[in-house]
Coordinates of C-alpha atoms and ligand atoms in Angstrom, one line a residue:
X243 CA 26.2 -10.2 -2.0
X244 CA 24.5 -6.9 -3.8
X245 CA 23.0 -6.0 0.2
X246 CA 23.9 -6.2 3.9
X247 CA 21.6 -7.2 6.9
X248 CA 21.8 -4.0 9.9
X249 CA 21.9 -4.6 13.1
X250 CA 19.2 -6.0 14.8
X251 CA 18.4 -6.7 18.4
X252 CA 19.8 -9.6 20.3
X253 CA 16.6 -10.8 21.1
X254 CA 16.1 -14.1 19.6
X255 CA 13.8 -14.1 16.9
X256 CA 10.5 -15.7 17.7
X257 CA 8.4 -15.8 14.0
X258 CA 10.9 -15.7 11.7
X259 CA 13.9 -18.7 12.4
X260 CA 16.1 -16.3 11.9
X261 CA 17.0 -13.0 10.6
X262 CA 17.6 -13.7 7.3
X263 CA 16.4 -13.5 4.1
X264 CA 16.2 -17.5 3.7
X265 CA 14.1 -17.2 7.1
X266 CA 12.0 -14.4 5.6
X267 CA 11.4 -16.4 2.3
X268 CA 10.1 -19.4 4.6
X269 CA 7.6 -17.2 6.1
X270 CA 6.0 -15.6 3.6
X271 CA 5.8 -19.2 2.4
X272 CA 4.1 -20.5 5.2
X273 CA 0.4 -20.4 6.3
X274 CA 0.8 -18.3 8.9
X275 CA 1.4 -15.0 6.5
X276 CA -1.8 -13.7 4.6
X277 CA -1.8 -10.4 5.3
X278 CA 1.2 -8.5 3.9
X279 CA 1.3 -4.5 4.1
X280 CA 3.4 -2.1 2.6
X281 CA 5.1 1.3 3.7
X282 CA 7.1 2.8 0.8
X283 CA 8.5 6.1 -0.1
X284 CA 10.9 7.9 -2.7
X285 CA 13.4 5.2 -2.2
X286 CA 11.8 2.6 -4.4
X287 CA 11.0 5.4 -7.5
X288 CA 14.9 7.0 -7.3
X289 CA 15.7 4.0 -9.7
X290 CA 12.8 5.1 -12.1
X291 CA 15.2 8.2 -12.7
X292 CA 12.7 10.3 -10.5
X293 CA 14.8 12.5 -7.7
X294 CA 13.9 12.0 -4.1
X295 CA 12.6 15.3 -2.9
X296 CA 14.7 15.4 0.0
X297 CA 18.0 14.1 -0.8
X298 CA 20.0 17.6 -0.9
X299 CA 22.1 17.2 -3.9
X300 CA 19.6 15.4 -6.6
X301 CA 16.5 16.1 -4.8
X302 CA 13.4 17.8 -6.1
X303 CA 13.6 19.9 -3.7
X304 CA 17.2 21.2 -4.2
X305 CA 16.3 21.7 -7.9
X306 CA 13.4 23.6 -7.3
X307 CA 15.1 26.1 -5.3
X308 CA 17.4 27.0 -8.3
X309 CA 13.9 27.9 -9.8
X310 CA 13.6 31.0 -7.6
X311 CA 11.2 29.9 -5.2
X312 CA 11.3 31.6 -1.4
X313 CA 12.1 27.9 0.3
X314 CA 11.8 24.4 -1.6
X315 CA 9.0 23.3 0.2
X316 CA 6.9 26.3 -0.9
X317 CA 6.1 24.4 -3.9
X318 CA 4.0 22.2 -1.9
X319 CA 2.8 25.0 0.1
X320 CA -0.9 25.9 -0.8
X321 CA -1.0 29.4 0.3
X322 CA 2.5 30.2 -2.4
X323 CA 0.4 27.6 -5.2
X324 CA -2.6 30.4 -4.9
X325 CA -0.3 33.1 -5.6
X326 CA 2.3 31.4 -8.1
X327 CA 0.8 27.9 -9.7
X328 CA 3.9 27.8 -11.8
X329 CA 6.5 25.8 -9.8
X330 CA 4.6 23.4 -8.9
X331 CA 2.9 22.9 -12.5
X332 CA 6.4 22.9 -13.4
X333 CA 7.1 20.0 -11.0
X334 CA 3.7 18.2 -12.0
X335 CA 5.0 18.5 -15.7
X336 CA 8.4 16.1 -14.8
X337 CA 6.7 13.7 -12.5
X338 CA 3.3 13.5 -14.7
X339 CA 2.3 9.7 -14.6
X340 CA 3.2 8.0 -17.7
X341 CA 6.5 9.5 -17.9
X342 CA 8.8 7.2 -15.5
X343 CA 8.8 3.4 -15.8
X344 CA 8.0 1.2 -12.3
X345 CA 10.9 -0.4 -10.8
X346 CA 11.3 -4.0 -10.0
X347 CA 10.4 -3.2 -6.7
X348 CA 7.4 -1.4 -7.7
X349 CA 6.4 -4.8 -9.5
X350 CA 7.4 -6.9 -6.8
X351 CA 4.3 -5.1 -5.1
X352 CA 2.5 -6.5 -7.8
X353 CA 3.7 -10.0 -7.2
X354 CA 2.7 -10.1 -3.4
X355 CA -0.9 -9.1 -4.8
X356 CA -0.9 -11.7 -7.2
X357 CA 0.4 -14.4 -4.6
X358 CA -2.7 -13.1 -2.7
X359 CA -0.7 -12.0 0.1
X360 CA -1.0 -8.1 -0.2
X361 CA -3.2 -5.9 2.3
X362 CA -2.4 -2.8 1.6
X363 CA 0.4 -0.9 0.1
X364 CA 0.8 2.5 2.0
X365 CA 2.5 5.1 0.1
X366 CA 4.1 8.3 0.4
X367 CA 4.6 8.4 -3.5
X368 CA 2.6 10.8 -5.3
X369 CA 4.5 9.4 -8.7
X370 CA 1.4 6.8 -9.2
X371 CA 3.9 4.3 -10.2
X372 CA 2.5 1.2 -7.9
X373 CA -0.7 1.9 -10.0
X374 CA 1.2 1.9 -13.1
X375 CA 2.8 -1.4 -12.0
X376 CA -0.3 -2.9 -11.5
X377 CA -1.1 -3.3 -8.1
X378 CA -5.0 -3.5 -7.9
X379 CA -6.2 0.5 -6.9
X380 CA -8.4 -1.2 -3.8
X381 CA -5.1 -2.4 -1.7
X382 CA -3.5 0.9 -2.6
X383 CA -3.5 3.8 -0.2
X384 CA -1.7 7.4 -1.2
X385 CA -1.0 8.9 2.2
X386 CA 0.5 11.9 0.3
X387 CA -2.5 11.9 -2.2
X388 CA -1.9 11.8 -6.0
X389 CA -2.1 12.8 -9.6
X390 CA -5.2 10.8 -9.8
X391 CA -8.2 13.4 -9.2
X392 CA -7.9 17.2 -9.1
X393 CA -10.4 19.9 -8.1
X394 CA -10.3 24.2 -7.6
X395 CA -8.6 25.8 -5.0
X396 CA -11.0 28.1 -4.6
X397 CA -14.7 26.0 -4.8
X398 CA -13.8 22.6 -4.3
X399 CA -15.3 21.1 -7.8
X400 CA -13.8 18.4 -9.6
X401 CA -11.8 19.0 -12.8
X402 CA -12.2 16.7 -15.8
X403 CA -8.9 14.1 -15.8
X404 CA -8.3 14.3 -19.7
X405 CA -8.4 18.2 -19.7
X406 CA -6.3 18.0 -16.4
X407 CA -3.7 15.8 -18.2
X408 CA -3.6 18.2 -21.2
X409 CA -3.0 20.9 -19.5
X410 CA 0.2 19.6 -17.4
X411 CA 1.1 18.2 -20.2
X412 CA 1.1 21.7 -22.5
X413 CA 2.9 23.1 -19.6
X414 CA -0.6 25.0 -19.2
X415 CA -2.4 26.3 -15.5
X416 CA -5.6 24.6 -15.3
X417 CA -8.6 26.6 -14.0
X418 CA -11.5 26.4 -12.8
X419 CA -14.3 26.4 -15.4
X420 CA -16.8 27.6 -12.6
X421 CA -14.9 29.9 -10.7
X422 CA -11.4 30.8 -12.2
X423 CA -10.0 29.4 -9.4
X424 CA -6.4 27.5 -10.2
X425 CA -6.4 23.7 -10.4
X426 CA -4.4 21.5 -8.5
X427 CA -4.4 17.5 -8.0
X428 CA -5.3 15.7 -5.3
X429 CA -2.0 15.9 -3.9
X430 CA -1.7 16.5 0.1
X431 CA 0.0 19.9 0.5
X432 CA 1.5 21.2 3.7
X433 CA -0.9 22.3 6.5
X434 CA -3.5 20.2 4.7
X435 CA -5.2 16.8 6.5
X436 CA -4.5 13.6 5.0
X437 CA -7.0 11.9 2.9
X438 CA -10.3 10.4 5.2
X439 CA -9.5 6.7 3.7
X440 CA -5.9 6.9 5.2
X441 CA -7.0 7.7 8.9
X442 CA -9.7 5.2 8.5
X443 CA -7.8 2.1 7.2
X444 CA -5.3 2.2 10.5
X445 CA -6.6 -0.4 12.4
X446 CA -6.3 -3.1 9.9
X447 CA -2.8 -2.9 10.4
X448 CA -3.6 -4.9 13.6
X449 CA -4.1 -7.6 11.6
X450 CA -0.6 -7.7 10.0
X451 CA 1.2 -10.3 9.6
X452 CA 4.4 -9.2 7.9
X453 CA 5.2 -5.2 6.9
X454 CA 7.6 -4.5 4.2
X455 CA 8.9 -1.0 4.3
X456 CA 10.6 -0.1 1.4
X457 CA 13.0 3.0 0.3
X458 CA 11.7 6.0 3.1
X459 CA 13.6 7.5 5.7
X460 CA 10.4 7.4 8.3
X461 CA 10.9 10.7 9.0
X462 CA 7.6 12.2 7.8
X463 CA 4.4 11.6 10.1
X464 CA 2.2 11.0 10.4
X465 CA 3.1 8.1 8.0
X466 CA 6.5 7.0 9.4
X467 CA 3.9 6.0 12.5
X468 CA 2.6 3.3 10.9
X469 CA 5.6 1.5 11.5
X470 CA 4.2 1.1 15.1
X471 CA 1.0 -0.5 14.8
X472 CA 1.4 -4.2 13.9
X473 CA 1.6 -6.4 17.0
X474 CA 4.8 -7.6 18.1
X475 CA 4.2 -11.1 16.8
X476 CA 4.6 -8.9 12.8
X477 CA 8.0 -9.4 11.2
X478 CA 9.3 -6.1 10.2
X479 CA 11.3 -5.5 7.4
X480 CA 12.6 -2.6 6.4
X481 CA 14.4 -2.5 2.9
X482 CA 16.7 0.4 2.2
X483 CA 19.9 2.2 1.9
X484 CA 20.3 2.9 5.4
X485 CA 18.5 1.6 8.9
X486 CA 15.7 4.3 10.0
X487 CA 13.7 4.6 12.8
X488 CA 13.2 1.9 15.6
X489 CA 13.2 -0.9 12.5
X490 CA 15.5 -3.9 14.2
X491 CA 14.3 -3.1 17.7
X492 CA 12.1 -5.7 17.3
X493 CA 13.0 -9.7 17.9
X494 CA 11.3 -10.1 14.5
X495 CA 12.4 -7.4 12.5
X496 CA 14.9 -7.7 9.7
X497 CA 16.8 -4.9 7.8
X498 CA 18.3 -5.4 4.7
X499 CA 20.1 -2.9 3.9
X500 CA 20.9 -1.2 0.2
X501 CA 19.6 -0.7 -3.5
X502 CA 15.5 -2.0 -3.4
X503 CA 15.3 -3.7 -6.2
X504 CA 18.6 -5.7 -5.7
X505 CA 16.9 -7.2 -2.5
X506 CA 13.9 -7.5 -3.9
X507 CA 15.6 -9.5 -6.4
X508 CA 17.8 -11.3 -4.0
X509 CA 14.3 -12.2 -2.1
X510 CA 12.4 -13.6 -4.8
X511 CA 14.9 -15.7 -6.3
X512 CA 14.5 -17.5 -2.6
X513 CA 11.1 -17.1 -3.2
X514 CA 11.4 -19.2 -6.3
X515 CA 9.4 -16.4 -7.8
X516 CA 12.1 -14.7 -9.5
X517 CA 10.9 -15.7 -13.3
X518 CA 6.9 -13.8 -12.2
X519 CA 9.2 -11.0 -10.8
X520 CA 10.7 -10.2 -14.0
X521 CA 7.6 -11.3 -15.7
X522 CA 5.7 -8.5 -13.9
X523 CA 8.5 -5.9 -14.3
X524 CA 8.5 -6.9 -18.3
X525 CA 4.7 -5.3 -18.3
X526 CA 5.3 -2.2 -17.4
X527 CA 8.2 -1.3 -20.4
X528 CA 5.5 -0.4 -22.8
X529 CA 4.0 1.9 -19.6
X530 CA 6.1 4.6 -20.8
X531 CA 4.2 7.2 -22.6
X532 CA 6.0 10.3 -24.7
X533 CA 5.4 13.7 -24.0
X534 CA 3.3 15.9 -26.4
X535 CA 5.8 17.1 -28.1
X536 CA 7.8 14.5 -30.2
X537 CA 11.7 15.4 -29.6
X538 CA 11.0 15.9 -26.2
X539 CA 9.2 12.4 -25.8
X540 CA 12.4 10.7 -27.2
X541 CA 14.7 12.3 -24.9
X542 CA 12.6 11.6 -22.1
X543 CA 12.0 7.8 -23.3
X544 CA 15.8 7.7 -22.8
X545 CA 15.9 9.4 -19.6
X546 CA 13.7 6.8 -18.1
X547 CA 15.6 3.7 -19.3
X548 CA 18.5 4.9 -18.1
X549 CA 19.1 4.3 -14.2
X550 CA 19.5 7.8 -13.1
X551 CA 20.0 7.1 -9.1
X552 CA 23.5 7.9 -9.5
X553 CA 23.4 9.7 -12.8
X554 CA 23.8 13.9 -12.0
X555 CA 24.3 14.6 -15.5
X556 CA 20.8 13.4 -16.1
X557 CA 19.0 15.3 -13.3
X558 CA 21.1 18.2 -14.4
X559 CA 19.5 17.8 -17.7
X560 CA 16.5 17.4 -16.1
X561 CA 16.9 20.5 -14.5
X562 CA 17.6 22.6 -16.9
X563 CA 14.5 21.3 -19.1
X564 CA 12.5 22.5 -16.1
X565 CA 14.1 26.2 -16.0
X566 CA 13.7 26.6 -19.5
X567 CA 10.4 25.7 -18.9
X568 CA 9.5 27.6 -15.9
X569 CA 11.0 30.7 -17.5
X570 CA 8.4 30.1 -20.3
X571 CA 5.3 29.8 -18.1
X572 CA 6.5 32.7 -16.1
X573 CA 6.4 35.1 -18.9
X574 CA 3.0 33.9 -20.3
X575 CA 1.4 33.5 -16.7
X576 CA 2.6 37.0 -16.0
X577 CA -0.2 38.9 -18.0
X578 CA -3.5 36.7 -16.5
X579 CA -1.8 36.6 -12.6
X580 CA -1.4 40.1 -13.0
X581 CA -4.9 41.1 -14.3
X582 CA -6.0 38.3 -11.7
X583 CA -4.3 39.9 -8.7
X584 CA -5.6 43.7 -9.5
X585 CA -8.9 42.1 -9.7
X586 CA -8.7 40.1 -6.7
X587 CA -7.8 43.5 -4.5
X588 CA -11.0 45.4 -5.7
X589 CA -13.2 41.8 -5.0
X590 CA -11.3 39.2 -3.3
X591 CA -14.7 36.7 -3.5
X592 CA -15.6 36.9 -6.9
X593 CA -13.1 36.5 -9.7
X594 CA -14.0 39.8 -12.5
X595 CA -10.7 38.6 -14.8
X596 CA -11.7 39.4 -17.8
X597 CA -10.2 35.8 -18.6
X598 CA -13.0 34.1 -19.6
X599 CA -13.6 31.0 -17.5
X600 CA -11.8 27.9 -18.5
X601 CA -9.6 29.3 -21.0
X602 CA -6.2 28.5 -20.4
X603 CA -3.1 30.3 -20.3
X604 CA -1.0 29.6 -23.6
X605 CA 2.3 29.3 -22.9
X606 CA 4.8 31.1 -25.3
X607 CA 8.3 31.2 -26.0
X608 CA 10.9 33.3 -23.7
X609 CA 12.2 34.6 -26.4
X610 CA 9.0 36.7 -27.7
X611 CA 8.8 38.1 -24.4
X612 CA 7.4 41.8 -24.6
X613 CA 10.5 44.6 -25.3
X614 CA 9.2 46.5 -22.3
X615 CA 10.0 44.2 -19.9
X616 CA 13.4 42.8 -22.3
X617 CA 16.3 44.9 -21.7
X618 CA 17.2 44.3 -26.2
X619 CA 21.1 43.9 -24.9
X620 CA 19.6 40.8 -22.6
X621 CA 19.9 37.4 -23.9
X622 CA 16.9 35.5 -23.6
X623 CA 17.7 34.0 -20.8
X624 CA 19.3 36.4 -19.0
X625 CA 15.5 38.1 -19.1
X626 CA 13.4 35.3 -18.5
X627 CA 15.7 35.0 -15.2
X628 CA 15.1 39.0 -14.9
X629 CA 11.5 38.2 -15.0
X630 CA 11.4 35.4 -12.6
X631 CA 12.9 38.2 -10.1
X632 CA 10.5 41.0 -10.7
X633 CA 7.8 38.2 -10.0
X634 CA 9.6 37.5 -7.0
X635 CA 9.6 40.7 -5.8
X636 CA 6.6 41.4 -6.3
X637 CA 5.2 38.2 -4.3
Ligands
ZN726 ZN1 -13.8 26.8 -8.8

C-alpha cells in the first residue's frame, strides 16, 4: 500500500461506514455528497518540481536566503519589494505560470468538478496550477492571491497581463506607466488583507458536505481556519505527508497519510474513475510552455518532467539559475534604483526619475558590469556577489 491511514478518534464514525478509503469512495458516490470543497497548499505542487516555501532544506524560502536577502520572508514583504523588486521578480521568474506541469492531484480537482461535485477549491497556491489543470476559475478561490492580475505599488492601477508576462519573463521590473511606481501581482504579501471574495465566500462552507484537504501543514491563518467551519455531520479528509491540525478529531474525519497523488490515485481507482483521472492529468502535458529564451526552455521542459520532490540536485540547479540571475538584475537595477532613491529623498510623492515612464529596466550581463564598481582581479562572480553586498548595505 503506497499510503497509511493516521490516527483517528475512537468515536465511531457516523457518515462515512468507516474510515477508509473504500468507505470514503461510497460516499462521494452516494446522494448525500454534492458539495465538495477543497483546502490545498504547497504539498500538492512539490511534485510539479516547485519547492515548498517553508520546507527548510528545498524550500523557497531557504533558497532565497542564499540570495542575500535580510530574512526569507522579506521577499514577500511589501515594504523590502518597494525598496529592492529584484528578489522577488527573481522568485516570480521560476514560479511564472506555464512553467510547471499540474500534478495528478491538481487534475483530480478537475475530476470532482467534472463529476459536478466541486464547490470550491480554496488555495494557498499562488503557482496557478489548479487553473492550469482546468478547474473552472468560478469554484476557484486564491486565499494567497496570484499571478493572475497585477497593479502599482504606488497608485493602485492595473497593469496590462501580456506586458506583465513579458517582463517576468525577460527577467525585467515592471513599472508603472502612470506613476513609475514598481509592479507587482496580485499576490497577498505580509501585513496585507486577504482578497474581499475570500472573506465573503466563508459561509458557504456551512453547506459542506465533504472537505478534502490536500498537501498543507494548516499552519498559516487565517486559511488553516477553514478547517473548522463545516458542520460536524462533514467528513474530513486530510491528505498528506503527515497528520496536521485537529484533522481525525472528528468521528468523520479520515487522514490518509503520504505522497498526494499516490492517494489520489489509490482513491479513484475505488472511485472507478481512475481512466478520467489520467485522462485529465494527460491534458495538461502540453501545458508546459518554454521560457523566452530557447536553451533555457529545454532545460526547464526537463526540469518539470522530472519529479523533483526528492531530487536536491535539481533545486540546486534551480538555485543557481536563480543567483546567476539575481546577480544580473542586480547590476542593471542598480543604476534606475539608485537615480530613483536620490529622487525619491528630494520628493518622496512624485517620482522626477528621469526614467521615462514605462520603460523598463534592461537587464544585462554580470560580466559587463562597470570597472568602477569591478575590482579587474574579481571574477565575475565574485563581483556580482560584491555587488549584491554593497546593495545590501546600503538598504
Ligand atoms: Zn502607478
Amino acid at each position: 500500500m503506497s499510503f497509511r491511514y493516521g490516527k483517528h478518534d475512537s468515536r465511531k464514525p457516523k457518515v462515512l461506514k468507516r474510515r477508509d478509503i473504500p468507505s470514503l469512495a461510497k460516499y462521494i458516490k452516494s446522494e448525500r455528497c454534492k458539495n465538495v470543497f477543497f483546502m490545498i497548499g504547497a504539498g500538492i505542487s512539490t511534485s510539479a518540481g516547485i519547492p515548498d516555501f517553508r520546507s527548510p532544506k528545498t524550500g523557497l524560502y531557504a533558497n532565497l536566503a542564499r540570495l542575500n536577502l535580510p530574512h526569507p520572508e522579506a521577499v514577500f514583504e511589501i515594504g523590502f519589494f518597494r525598496r529592492n523588486p529584484v528578489p522577488f521578480y527573481t522568485l516570480a521568474h521560476e514560479l511564472y505560470p506555464g512553467k510547471f506541469r499540474p500534478t495528478l492531484s491538481h487534475s483530480f480537482i478537475r475530476l470532482i468538478a467534472e463529476k459536478g461535485l466541486l464547490h470550491t477549491c480554496y488555495t494557498q497556491n499562488i503557482d496557478t496550477l489548479e487553473r492550469r489543470a482546468g478547474v473552472p476559475e468560478d469554484k476557484i478561490i486564491e486565499a494567497h492571491g496570484s499571478f493572475a492580475t497585477q497593479r502599482c505599488i504606488d497608485c493602485r492601477k492595473p497593469f496590462d497581463d501580456a506586458l506583465m508576462k513579458e517582463h517576468i519573463m525577460a527577467k525585467k521590473i515592471a513599472k508603472c506607466p502612470h506613476c513609475s511606481g514598481y509592479v507587482k501581482p496580485d499576490i497577498v504579501f505580509f501585513g496585507e488583507g486577504l482578497p474581499p471574495h475570500f472573506i465573503n465566500s466563508l459561509n458557504s462552507l456551512l453547506d459542506a458536505d465533504l472537505l478534502i484537504i490536500m498537501g498543507t501543514s494548516l499552519t498559516v491563518h487565517p486559511f488553516a481556519s477553514l478547517a473548522e467551519i463545516p458542520p460536524q455531520s462533514c467528513p474530513r479528509v486530510l491528505i498528506n505527508m503527515e497528520p496536521v491540525g485537529d484533522i481525525g478529531d472528528n468521528p468523520d474525519d479520515l487522514l490518509l497519510l503520504g505522497q498526494c497523488d499516490q492517494i489520489v490515485e489509490e482513491l479513484c481507482k475505488e472511485l472507478g474513475w481512475h481512466d478520467d483521472l489520467q485522462r485529465l492529468w494527460a491534458d495538461t502535458e502540453g501545458s508546459v510552455i518554454s521560457d523566452t529564451q530557447p536553451e533555457e526552455g529545454k532545460e526547464k521542459e526537463g526540469a518539470a518532467k522530472k519529479d523533483s520532490a526528492e531530487d536536491k540536485g535539481n533545486v540546486d540547479d534551480a538555485l543557481a539559475e536563480a543567483e546567476a540571475r539575481l546577480a544580473a538584475l542586480v547590476v542593471a537595477e542598480k543604476e534606475v534604483l539608485g537615480e530613483k532613491d536620490t529622487k525619491a529623498e528630494e520628493n518622496p510623492t512624485t517620482s522626477t526619475s528621469t526614467v521615462a515612464p514605462g520603460v523598463v529596466v534592461e537587464e544585462k550581463p554580470a560580466t559587463t558590469s562597470s570597472p568602477s564598481t569591478t575590482p579587474s582581479q574579481a571574477t565575475p562572480e565574485e563581483a556580482s556577489k560584491k555587488e549584491v553586498a554593497e546593495k545590501e548595505q546600503k538598504l
